[in-house]
Amino acid sequence: MGKMADRNLDDCRPIPGNSRPLDPSGEQTDEGIQLPPRHFLEMLLRMGPGMIIAAAVVGSGELILTPRTGAEAGFTLLWLIILGCVSKVFVQVELGRYAIQSGQTTLLAINRLPGPRFRVHWMLWYWVIMFVVSLAQLGGIAHGVGQALALAFPINGSFTRLLEAQEQWDAEAARVRQEVLDELRRTGHVEEKLPPRSEIETRVCQRLGRPRPNYGVGASWLTDDLLWAVVICLGSIPLLTCGRYRLIQWVCTILVAIFTLVTVFCVVALQFQPDWAITWHDLASGLSFQLPPGANRWAALGTALATFGIIGMGTNELITYPYWCLEKGYGRYTGRYDGSSAWVSRALGWMRVMRADAFLSMVIYTFATGAFYILGAAILHRANLIPSGAQMIAHLSEMYVPVFGSWTKLFFLTGAFAVLYSTFFSAMAGHSRVAADAVAIVVTGKSGEQGPPQRWVTAFAIGFPVFALLTCLWYREPVGLIVASGFMQAIMLPMLAGTALYYRYRECSPALRPGLLWDICLWISATALLIAGIAGAWMGLRQLLAG
């Protein structure tokens, strides 16, 4: 792995009256210094961290939760989806700015914050809980990849047979459910006094004489989508343990281009289908800052808030981004702070590259996220299809039927594989580095001088895919895992916003401080993340209490 930072700055507290951190490591001074590029084309060649993050964020949130939100709410919450993508980039850049200036990783910066400590800062303990849930989310993503591959390349056809059995059961259950409701109405039950939905579904199962076919029942215990998940998880280990930055960067960039082009093409082509075309009224309703009407509004809002935490620059990506910036070499190229105008010039130059990288990736994932939401609202909502369970990928593929018809499987499954596997691969690579850094901080109180310890990066690159696989086999509801992770990430967003604000005003070098307009945008971003975090915590608690 490339050097993520050439300095150990755990103890580089500012001198009283000086906001600039010092570098305590004497011998790791100016080795590797490079002048920043001056022209945009040269800057493009030095970008990369944002594309890795774009590959991670334009993934499970966009392909699964975003269309699901559109399926539940229609176009009404388009404004919240766009806000979720755009609002976080200012916090992202501020964390990257501090990493380039100080050479510190994100977790080390959090550990240096003032506040209660239990060996490490209390915020890191919440991060550990959120991190475990995020790893479980990757099990849901691996399951999604397995579903896509099982539909395209079935091993024994067991997953396809499960879907067919579910469709047959659903058709029979719809008829029996209507019979039950008609009988209840004939016996004097008005709509407001009908039995709970769970009781009605129990009666449906009793009349059919069997429950709905699902995972873990009979021959469906180990379907070929789960077999493909095994292949994906275990097959990624060699790539993760042997991979280097350039390999990860190019793999993720290619995959991002594939699924973005396919999805955007579908949105454009949808306009040539009169039954599915998107009107200006649809878009206007999505940008009206309203909540969806009807009894389903709270379920849709809950999904949207979980989506807010995971789409765009989610919590994990905000934490991971400075690691990729350091591994790319932005901090090393800037060099140790020495107070000279040359250092300031280099720092501003590489921060300009980092800022361009962050905003370019933001445009990419906002564009793609909007496309996924519009497809979900235009097709799934109108068809009353909510992606979940074994039918998650099958229902999502319906978004592409009006455009591709019989070619839907080929186009969608290619895009689904690109989206989900790019998320799985890049997130695993980032998680391995962040977790290794966390171990170094907890054990030694310091971050490694050459970045996270390589032995721990390798160990986590092996252990995390195995953990994701076990989660996938144990809990076979991929959407539930992703929603849970979204809520946990939404709650931590305000913590990261506070971290960015603290280092912006307490330790940012005066020569690197941004202007007033940037500060206004940063405060607006932090406020949006605070509201999303509080609302996400409330909705998560509400769903938990509701059972």
PDB file of C-alpha atoms in Angstrom, residues 98-335:
ATOM      1  CA  TYR A  98      -7.157  19.369   7.610  1.00  0.00           C
ATOM      2  CA  ALA A  99      -5.676  16.046   6.465  1.00  0.00           C
ATOM      3  CA  ILE A 100      -3.457  17.749   3.872  1.00  0.00           C
ATOM      4  CA  GLN A 101      -2.363  20.467   6.325  1.00  0.00           C
ATOM      5  CA  SER A 102      -1.634  18.166   9.245  1.00  0.00           C
ATOM      6  CA  GLY A 103      -1.121  14.724   7.738  1.00  0.00           C
ATOM      7  CA  GLN A 104      -3.588  13.304  10.258  1.00  0.00           C
ATOM      8  CA  THR A 105      -6.138  10.647   9.473  1.00  0.00           C
ATOM      9  CA  THR A 106      -9.818  11.237  10.235  1.00  0.00           C
ATOM     10  CA  LEU A 107     -10.029   8.992  13.282  1.00  0.00           C
ATOM     11  CA  LEU A 108      -6.904  10.527  14.758  1.00  0.00           C
ATOM     12  CA  ALA A 109      -8.416  13.982  14.272  1.00  0.00           C
ATOM     13  CA  ILE A 110     -11.601  12.847  16.024  1.00  0.00           C
ATOM     14  CA  ASN A 111      -9.581  11.364  18.874  1.00  0.00           C
ATOM     15  CA  ARG A 112      -7.918  14.739  19.464  1.00  0.00           C
ATOM     16  CA  LEU A 113     -11.246  16.546  19.941  1.00  0.00           C
ATOM     17  CA  PRO A 114     -12.080  17.839  23.427  1.00  0.00           C
ATOM     18  CA  GLY A 115     -14.744  15.924  25.326  1.00  0.00           C
ATOM     19  CA  PRO A 116     -15.279  12.782  27.445  1.00  0.00           C
ATOM     20  CA  ARG A 117     -12.817   9.967  26.882  1.00  0.00           C
ATOM     21  CA  PHE A 118     -12.900   6.268  27.704  1.00  0.00           C
ATOM     22  CA  ARG A 119      -9.360   5.462  26.618  1.00  0.00           C
ATOM     23  CA  VAL A 120     -10.278   7.142  23.322  1.00  0.00           C
ATOM     24  CA  HIS A 121     -12.761   9.879  22.490  1.00  0.00           C
ATOM     25  CA  TRP A 122     -16.419   8.886  23.030  1.00  0.00           C
ATOM     26  CA  MET A 123     -17.208   9.619  19.369  1.00  0.00           C
ATOM     27  CA  LEU A 124     -14.881   6.822  18.304  1.00  0.00           C
ATOM     28  CA  TRP A 125     -16.911   4.342  20.356  1.00  0.00           C
ATOM     29  CA  TYR A 126     -20.063   5.343  18.506  1.00  0.00           C
ATOM     30  CA  TRP A 127     -18.085   5.003  15.276  1.00  0.00           C
ATOM     31  CA  VAL A 128     -17.223   1.402  16.240  1.00  0.00           C
ATOM     32  CA  ILE A 129     -20.931   0.543  16.616  1.00  0.00           C
ATOM     33  CA  MET A 130     -21.790   2.257  13.346  1.00  0.00           C
ATOM     34  CA  PHE A 131     -18.844   0.574  11.649  1.00  0.00           C
ATOM     35  CA  VAL A 132     -20.026  -2.923  12.612  1.00  0.00           C
ATOM     36  CA  VAL A 133     -23.495  -2.157  11.236  1.00  0.00           C
ATOM     37  CA  SER A 134     -21.859  -0.854   8.053  1.00  0.00           C
ATOM     38  CA  LEU A 135     -19.959  -4.100   7.673  1.00  0.00           C
ATOM     39  CA  ALA A 136     -23.257  -5.940   7.994  1.00  0.00           C
ATOM     40  CA  GLN A 137     -24.599  -3.644   5.269  1.00  0.00           C
ATOM     41  CA  LEU A 138     -21.844  -4.927   2.985  1.00  0.00           C
ATOM     42  CA  GLY A 139     -23.303  -8.383   3.546  1.00  0.00           C
ATOM     43  CA  GLY A 140     -26.566  -7.039   2.126  1.00  0.00           C
ATOM     44  CA  ILE A 141     -24.670  -5.577  -0.822  1.00  0.00           C
ATOM     45  CA  ALA A 142     -22.921  -8.894  -1.464  1.00  0.00           C
ATOM     46  CA  HIS A 143     -26.346 -10.540  -1.411  1.00  0.00           C
ATOM     47  CA  GLY A 144     -27.548  -8.022  -3.998  1.00  0.00           C
ATOM     48  CA  VAL A 145     -24.585  -8.845  -6.235  1.00  0.00           C
ATOM     49  CA  GLY A 146     -25.408 -12.538  -5.775  1.00  0.00           C
ATOM     50  CA  GLN A 147     -29.022 -11.955  -6.830  1.00  0.00           C
ATOM     51  CA  ALA A 148     -27.913 -10.147  -9.988  1.00  0.00           C
ATOM     52  CA  LEU A 149     -25.473 -12.926 -10.908  1.00  0.00           C
ATOM     53  CA  ALA A 150     -27.986 -15.669 -10.084  1.00  0.00           C
ATOM     54  CA  LEU A 151     -30.482 -14.119 -12.500  1.00  0.00           C
ATOM     55  CA  ALA A 152     -27.857 -13.721 -15.233  1.00  0.00           C
ATOM     56  CA  PHE A 153     -25.815 -16.881 -14.643  1.00  0.00           C
ATOM     57  CA  PRO A 154     -27.800 -19.358 -12.517  1.00  0.00           C
ATOM     58  CA  ILE A 155     -25.765 -22.114 -10.898  1.00  0.00           C
ATOM     59  CA  ASN A 156     -28.603 -24.549 -10.235  1.00  0.00           C
ATOM     60  CA  GLY A 157     -31.672 -22.368 -10.846  1.00  0.00           C
ATOM     61  CA  SER A 158     -32.822 -22.503  -7.207  1.00  0.00           C
ATOM     62  CA  PHE A 159     -33.059 -18.707  -6.877  1.00  0.00           C
ATOM     63  CA  THR A 160     -35.170 -18.435 -10.034  1.00  0.00           C
ATOM     64  CA  ARG A 161     -37.452 -21.194  -8.739  1.00  0.00           C
ATOM     65  CA  LEU A 162     -37.813 -19.321  -5.433  1.00  0.00           C
ATOM     66  CA  LEU A 163     -38.871 -16.153  -7.277  1.00  0.00           C
ATOM     67  CA  GLU A 164     -41.371 -18.108  -9.362  1.00  0.00           C
ATOM     68  CA  ALA A 165     -42.828 -19.745  -6.249  1.00  0.00           C
ATOM     69  CA  GLN A 166     -43.137 -16.353  -4.562  1.00  0.00           C
ATOM     70  CA  GLU A 167     -44.886 -14.862  -7.582  1.00  0.00           C
ATOM     71  CA  GLN A 168     -47.327 -17.773  -7.703  1.00  0.00           C
ATOM     72  CA  TRP A 169     -48.023 -17.495  -3.974  1.00  0.00           C
ATOM     73  CA  ASP A 170     -48.489 -13.713  -4.230  1.00  0.00           C
ATOM     74  CA  ALA A 171     -51.052 -14.146  -7.011  1.00  0.00           C
ATOM     75  CA  GLU A 172     -53.013 -16.725  -5.005  1.00  0.00           C
ATOM     76  CA  ALA A 173     -52.700 -14.664  -1.822  1.00  0.00           C
ATOM     77  CA  ALA A 174     -54.083 -11.564  -3.557  1.00  0.00           C
ATOM     78  CA  ARG A 175     -57.224 -13.481  -4.494  1.00  0.00           C
ATOM     79  CA  VAL A 176     -57.657 -15.019  -1.032  1.00  0.00           C
ATOM     80  CA  ARG A 177     -56.922 -11.676   0.682  1.00  0.00           C
ATOM     81  CA  GLN A 178     -59.722 -10.044  -1.295  1.00  0.00           C
ATOM     82  CA  GLU A 179     -62.076 -12.868  -0.324  1.00  0.00           C
ATOM     83  CA  VAL A 180     -61.206 -12.363   3.362  1.00  0.00           C
ATOM     84  CA  LEU A 181     -61.805  -8.623   3.137  1.00  0.00           C
ATOM     85  CA  ASP A 182     -65.149  -9.128   1.351  1.00  0.00           C
ATOM     86  CA  GLU A 183     -66.273 -11.547   4.054  1.00  0.00           C
ATOM     87  CA  LEU A 184     -65.317  -9.117   6.810  1.00  0.00           C
ATOM     88  CA  ARG A 185     -67.243  -6.323   5.143  1.00  0.00           C
ATOM     89  CA  ARG A 186     -70.338  -8.510   4.723  1.00  0.00           C
ATOM     90  CA  THR A 187     -70.265  -9.276   8.449  1.00  0.00           C
ATOM     91  CA  GLY A 188     -70.451  -5.592   9.303  1.00  0.00           C
ATOM     92  CA  HIS A 189     -66.787  -4.581   9.561  1.00  0.00           C
ATOM     93  CA  VAL A 190     -66.257  -1.051   8.268  1.00  0.00           C
ATOM     94  CA  GLU A 191     -62.897   0.011   6.852  1.00  0.00           C
ATOM     95  CA  GLU A 192     -61.849   1.733  10.081  1.00  0.00           C
ATOM     96  CA  LYS A 193     -62.546  -1.401  12.157  1.00  0.00           C
ATOM     97  CA  LEU A 194     -60.950  -4.068  10.033  1.00  0.00           C
ATOM     98  CA  PRO A 195     -58.560  -6.409  11.883  1.00  0.00           C
ATOM     99  CA  PRO A 196     -54.830  -5.549  11.828  1.00  0.00           C
ATOM    100  CA  ARG A 197     -52.981  -6.382   8.639  1.00  0.00           C
ATOM    101  CA  SER A 198     -50.999  -9.102  10.439  1.00  0.00           C
ATOM    102  CA  GLU A 199     -54.233 -10.887  11.398  1.00  0.00           C
ATOM    103  CA  ILE A 200     -55.525 -10.706   7.838  1.00  0.00           C
ATOM    104  CA  GLU A 201     -52.241 -12.128   6.523  1.00  0.00           C
ATOM    105  CA  THR A 202     -52.476 -14.961   9.062  1.00  0.00           C
ATOM    106  CA  ARG A 203     -55.907 -15.863   7.719  1.00  0.00           C
ATOM    107  CA  VAL A 204     -54.549 -15.781   4.155  1.00  0.00           C
ATOM    108  CA  CYS A 205     -51.751 -18.218   5.049  1.00  0.00           C
ATOM    109  CA  GLN A 206     -54.217 -20.511   6.834  1.00  0.00           C
ATOM    110  CA  ARG A 207     -56.480 -20.704   3.803  1.00  0.00           C
ATOM    111  CA  LEU A 208     -53.587 -21.305   1.437  1.00  0.00           C
ATOM    112  CA  GLY A 209     -52.250 -23.983   3.759  1.00  0.00           C
ATOM    113  CA  ARG A 210     -48.653 -22.773   3.544  1.00  0.00           C
ATOM    114  CA  PRO A 211     -46.561 -19.657   4.294  1.00  0.00           C
ATOM    115  CA  ARG A 212     -45.031 -17.528   1.591  1.00  0.00           C
ATOM    116  CA  PRO A 213     -41.957 -19.250   0.108  1.00  0.00           C
ATOM    117  CA  ASN A 214     -38.791 -17.622   1.362  1.00  0.00           C
ATOM    118  CA  TYR A 215     -35.142 -18.204   2.226  1.00  0.00           C
ATOM    119  CA  GLY A 216     -34.398 -20.904   4.763  1.00  0.00           C
ATOM    120  CA  VAL A 217     -37.384 -23.082   3.956  1.00  0.00           C
ATOM    121  CA  GLY A 218     -36.790 -26.522   2.416  1.00  0.00           C
ATOM    122  CA  ALA A 219     -34.840 -26.390  -0.826  1.00  0.00           C
ATOM    123  CA  SER A 220     -34.507 -22.603  -0.468  1.00  0.00           C
ATOM    124  CA  TRP A 221     -32.043 -22.835   2.386  1.00  0.00           C
ATOM    125  CA  LEU A 222     -29.017 -22.209   0.131  1.00  0.00           C
ATOM    126  CA  THR A 223     -30.111 -20.775  -3.209  1.00  0.00           C
ATOM    127  CA  ASP A 224     -27.657 -19.909  -5.938  1.00  0.00           C
ATOM    128  CA  ASP A 225     -27.793 -16.178  -5.210  1.00  0.00           C
ATOM    129  CA  LEU A 226     -26.222 -17.020  -1.853  1.00  0.00           C
ATOM    130  CA  LEU A 227     -23.702 -19.281  -3.582  1.00  0.00           C
ATOM    131  CA  TRP A 228     -22.730 -16.343  -5.793  1.00  0.00           C
ATOM    132  CA  ALA A 229     -22.411 -14.191  -2.655  1.00  0.00           C
ATOM    133  CA  VAL A 230     -19.899 -16.731  -1.334  1.00  0.00           C
ATOM    134  CA  VAL A 231     -17.907 -16.419  -4.563  1.00  0.00           C
ATOM    135  CA  ILE A 232     -18.018 -12.606  -4.433  1.00  0.00           C
ATOM    136  CA  CYS A 233     -16.908 -12.319  -0.802  1.00  0.00           C
ATOM    137  CA  LEU A 234     -14.147 -14.909  -0.897  1.00  0.00           C
ATOM    138  CA  GLY A 235     -13.029 -13.977  -4.418  1.00  0.00           C
ATOM    139  CA  SER A 236     -12.513 -10.338  -3.393  1.00  0.00           C
ATOM    140  CA  ILE A 237      -9.986 -11.218  -0.705  1.00  0.00           C
ATOM    141  CA  PRO A 238      -7.006 -11.640  -3.090  1.00  0.00           C
ATOM    142  CA  LEU A 239      -7.827  -8.337  -4.809  1.00  0.00           C
ATOM    143  CA  LEU A 240      -8.069  -6.543  -1.483  1.00  0.00           C
ATOM    144  CA  THR A 241      -4.899  -8.028   0.011  1.00  0.00           C
ATOM    145  CA  CYS A 242      -2.764  -7.630  -3.116  1.00  0.00           C
ATOM    146  CA  GLY A 243      -4.351  -4.498  -4.568  1.00  0.00           C
ATOM    147  CA  ARG A 244      -2.751  -1.104  -4.647  1.00  0.00           C
ATOM    148  CA  TYR A 245      -4.196   2.379  -5.022  1.00  0.00           C
ATOM    149  CA  ARG A 246      -3.908   2.468  -8.818  1.00  0.00           C
ATOM    150  CA  LEU A 247      -5.727  -0.856  -9.235  1.00  0.00           C
ATOM    151  CA  ILE A 248      -8.563   0.227  -6.940  1.00  0.00           C
ATOM    152  CA  GLN A 249      -8.793   3.626  -8.630  1.00  0.00           C
ATOM    153  CA  TRP A 250      -9.080   2.259 -12.161  1.00  0.00           C
ATOM    154  CA  VAL A 251     -11.450  -0.587 -11.307  1.00  0.00           C
ATOM    155  CA  CYS A 252     -13.807   1.776  -9.503  1.00  0.00           C
ATOM    156  CA  THR A 253     -13.616   4.455 -12.187  1.00  0.00           C
ATOM    157  CA  ILE A 254     -14.512   2.009 -14.952  1.00  0.00           C
ATOM    158  CA  LEU A 255     -17.417   0.571 -12.964  1.00  0.00           C
ATOM    159  CA  VAL A 256     -18.715   4.069 -12.143  1.00  0.00           C
ATOM    160  CA  ALA A 257     -18.744   4.962 -15.841  1.00  0.00           C
ATOM    161  CA  ILE A 258     -20.631   1.778 -16.776  1.00  0.00           C
ATOM    162  CA  PHE A 259     -23.594   2.057 -14.463  1.00  0.00           C
ATOM    163  CA  THR A 260     -23.852   5.875 -14.715  1.00  0.00           C
ATOM    164  CA  LEU A 261     -24.119   5.789 -18.496  1.00  0.00           C
ATOM    165  CA  VAL A 262     -26.662   2.951 -18.483  1.00  0.00           C
ATOM    166  CA  THR A 263     -28.876   4.662 -15.890  1.00  0.00           C
ATOM    167  CA  VAL A 264     -28.755   8.132 -17.440  1.00  0.00           C
ATOM    168  CA  PHE A 265     -29.555   6.623 -20.842  1.00  0.00           C
ATOM    169  CA  CYS A 266     -32.629   4.970 -19.336  1.00  0.00           C
ATOM    170  CA  VAL A 267     -33.902   8.260 -17.891  1.00  0.00           C
ATOM    171  CA  VAL A 268     -33.513  10.000 -21.246  1.00  0.00           C
ATOM    172  CA  ALA A 269     -35.023   7.123 -23.225  1.00  0.00           C
ATOM    173  CA  LEU A 270     -37.987   7.012 -20.834  1.00  0.00           C
ATOM    174  CA  GLN A 271     -39.211  10.273 -22.338  1.00  0.00           C
ATOM    175  CA  PHE A 272     -39.993   8.444 -25.569  1.00  0.00           C
ATOM    176  CA  GLN A 273     -42.413   6.130 -23.732  1.00  0.00           C
ATOM    177  CA  PRO A 274     -45.768   7.975 -23.396  1.00  0.00           C
ATOM    178  CA  ASP A 275     -46.968   5.775 -20.526  1.00  0.00           C
ATOM    179  CA  TRP A 276     -43.825   6.379 -18.459  1.00  0.00           C
ATOM    180  CA  ALA A 277     -42.615   9.811 -19.549  1.00  0.00           C
ATOM    181  CA  ILE A 278     -41.653  12.278 -16.801  1.00  0.00           C
ATOM    182  CA  THR A 279     -43.496  15.595 -16.918  1.00  0.00           C
ATOM    183  CA  TRP A 280     -42.472  19.043 -15.709  1.00  0.00           C
ATOM    184  CA  HIS A 281     -45.231  18.742 -13.125  1.00  0.00           C
ATOM    185  CA  ASP A 282     -43.566  15.605 -11.746  1.00  0.00           C
ATOM    186  CA  LEU A 283     -40.234  17.393 -11.370  1.00  0.00           C
ATOM    187  CA  ALA A 284     -41.876  20.496  -9.887  1.00  0.00           C
ATOM    188  CA  SER A 285     -43.624  18.377  -7.241  1.00  0.00           C
ATOM    189  CA  GLY A 286     -40.268  16.777  -6.403  1.00  0.00           C
ATOM    190  CA  LEU A 287     -38.658  20.177  -5.783  1.00  0.00           C
ATOM    191  CA  SER A 288     -41.521  21.653  -3.753  1.00  0.00           C
ATOM    192  CA  PHE A 289     -40.028  20.799  -0.308  1.00  0.00           C
ATOM    193  CA  GLN A 290     -43.104  18.807   0.699  1.00  0.00           C
ATOM    194  CA  LEU A 291     -43.649  15.433   2.339  1.00  0.00           C
ATOM    195  CA  PRO A 292     -45.523  12.657   0.532  1.00  0.00           C
ATOM    196  CA  PRO A 293     -49.282  12.546   1.173  1.00  0.00           C
ATOM    197  CA  GLY A 294     -51.275   9.649   2.596  1.00  0.00           C
ATOM    198  CA  ALA A 295     -50.775   7.073   5.306  1.00  0.00           C
ATOM    199  CA  ASN A 296     -47.518   5.902   3.737  1.00  0.00           C
ATOM    200  CA  ARG A 297     -45.746   9.216   4.330  1.00  0.00           C
ATOM    201  CA  TRP A 298     -43.904   8.120   7.488  1.00  0.00           C
ATOM    202  CA  ALA A 299     -42.601   4.904   5.959  1.00  0.00           C
ATOM    203  CA  ALA A 300     -41.437   6.861   2.920  1.00  0.00           C
ATOM    204  CA  LEU A 301     -39.847   9.570   5.075  1.00  0.00           C
ATOM    205  CA  GLY A 302     -38.089   6.937   7.203  1.00  0.00           C
ATOM    206  CA  THR A 303     -36.619   5.330   4.105  1.00  0.00           C
ATOM    207  CA  ALA A 304     -35.648   8.770   2.788  1.00  0.00           C
ATOM    208  CA  LEU A 305     -33.813   9.714   5.998  1.00  0.00           C
ATOM    209  CA  ALA A 306     -31.939   6.412   5.986  1.00  0.00           C
ATOM    210  CA  THR A 307     -31.176   7.134   2.342  1.00  0.00           C
ATOM    211  CA  PHE A 308     -29.919  10.627   3.302  1.00  0.00           C
ATOM    212  CA  GLY A 309     -27.351   9.049   5.602  1.00  0.00           C
ATOM    213  CA  ILE A 310     -25.998   6.700   2.969  1.00  0.00           C
ATOM    214  CA  ILE A 311     -26.272   8.463  -0.399  1.00  0.00           C
ATOM    215  CA  GLY A 312     -23.846  11.038  -1.672  1.00  0.00           C
ATOM    216  CA  MET A 313     -20.954  11.459   0.725  1.00  0.00           C
ATOM    217  CA  GLY A 314     -22.232   9.264   3.544  1.00  0.00           C
ATOM    218  CA  THR A 315     -20.625   9.036   6.949  1.00  0.00           C
ATOM    219  CA  ASN A 316     -18.277   6.196   6.047  1.00  0.00           C
ATOM    220  CA  GLU A 317     -17.188   8.007   2.896  1.00  0.00           C
ATOM    221  CA  LEU A 318     -16.629  11.286   4.776  1.00  0.00           C
ATOM    222  CA  ILE A 319     -14.352   9.399   7.157  1.00  0.00           C
ATOM    223  CA  THR A 320     -12.589   7.491   4.391  1.00  0.00           C
ATOM    224  CA  TYR A 321     -12.001  10.387   1.979  1.00  0.00           C
ATOM    225  CA  PRO A 322      -9.019  11.934   3.848  1.00  0.00           C
ATOM    226  CA  TYR A 323      -7.381   8.485   3.942  1.00  0.00           C
ATOM    227  CA  TRP A 324      -7.524   8.272   0.160  1.00  0.00           C
ATOM    228  CA  CYS A 325      -6.240  11.870  -0.129  1.00  0.00           C
ATOM    229  CA  LEU A 326      -3.244  10.969   2.006  1.00  0.00           C
ATOM    230  CA  GLU A 327      -2.643   7.716   0.155  1.00  0.00           C
ATOM    231  CA  LYS A 328      -2.830   9.577  -3.150  1.00  0.00           C
ATOM    232  CA  GLY A 329       0.033  11.690  -1.792  1.00  0.00           C
ATOM    233  CA  TYR A 330      -1.534  15.141  -1.383  1.00  0.00           C
ATOM    234  CA  GLY A 331      -0.156  15.525   2.150  1.00  0.00           C
ATOM    235  CA  ARG A 332       3.254  14.091   1.240  1.00  0.00           C
ATOM    236  CA  TYR A 333       3.540  16.336  -1.809  1.00  0.00           C
ATOM    237  CA  THR A 334       2.745  19.387   0.353  1.00  0.00           C
ATOM    238  CA  GLY A 335       5.504  18.575   2.839  1.00  0.00           C
TER     239      GLY A 335
END
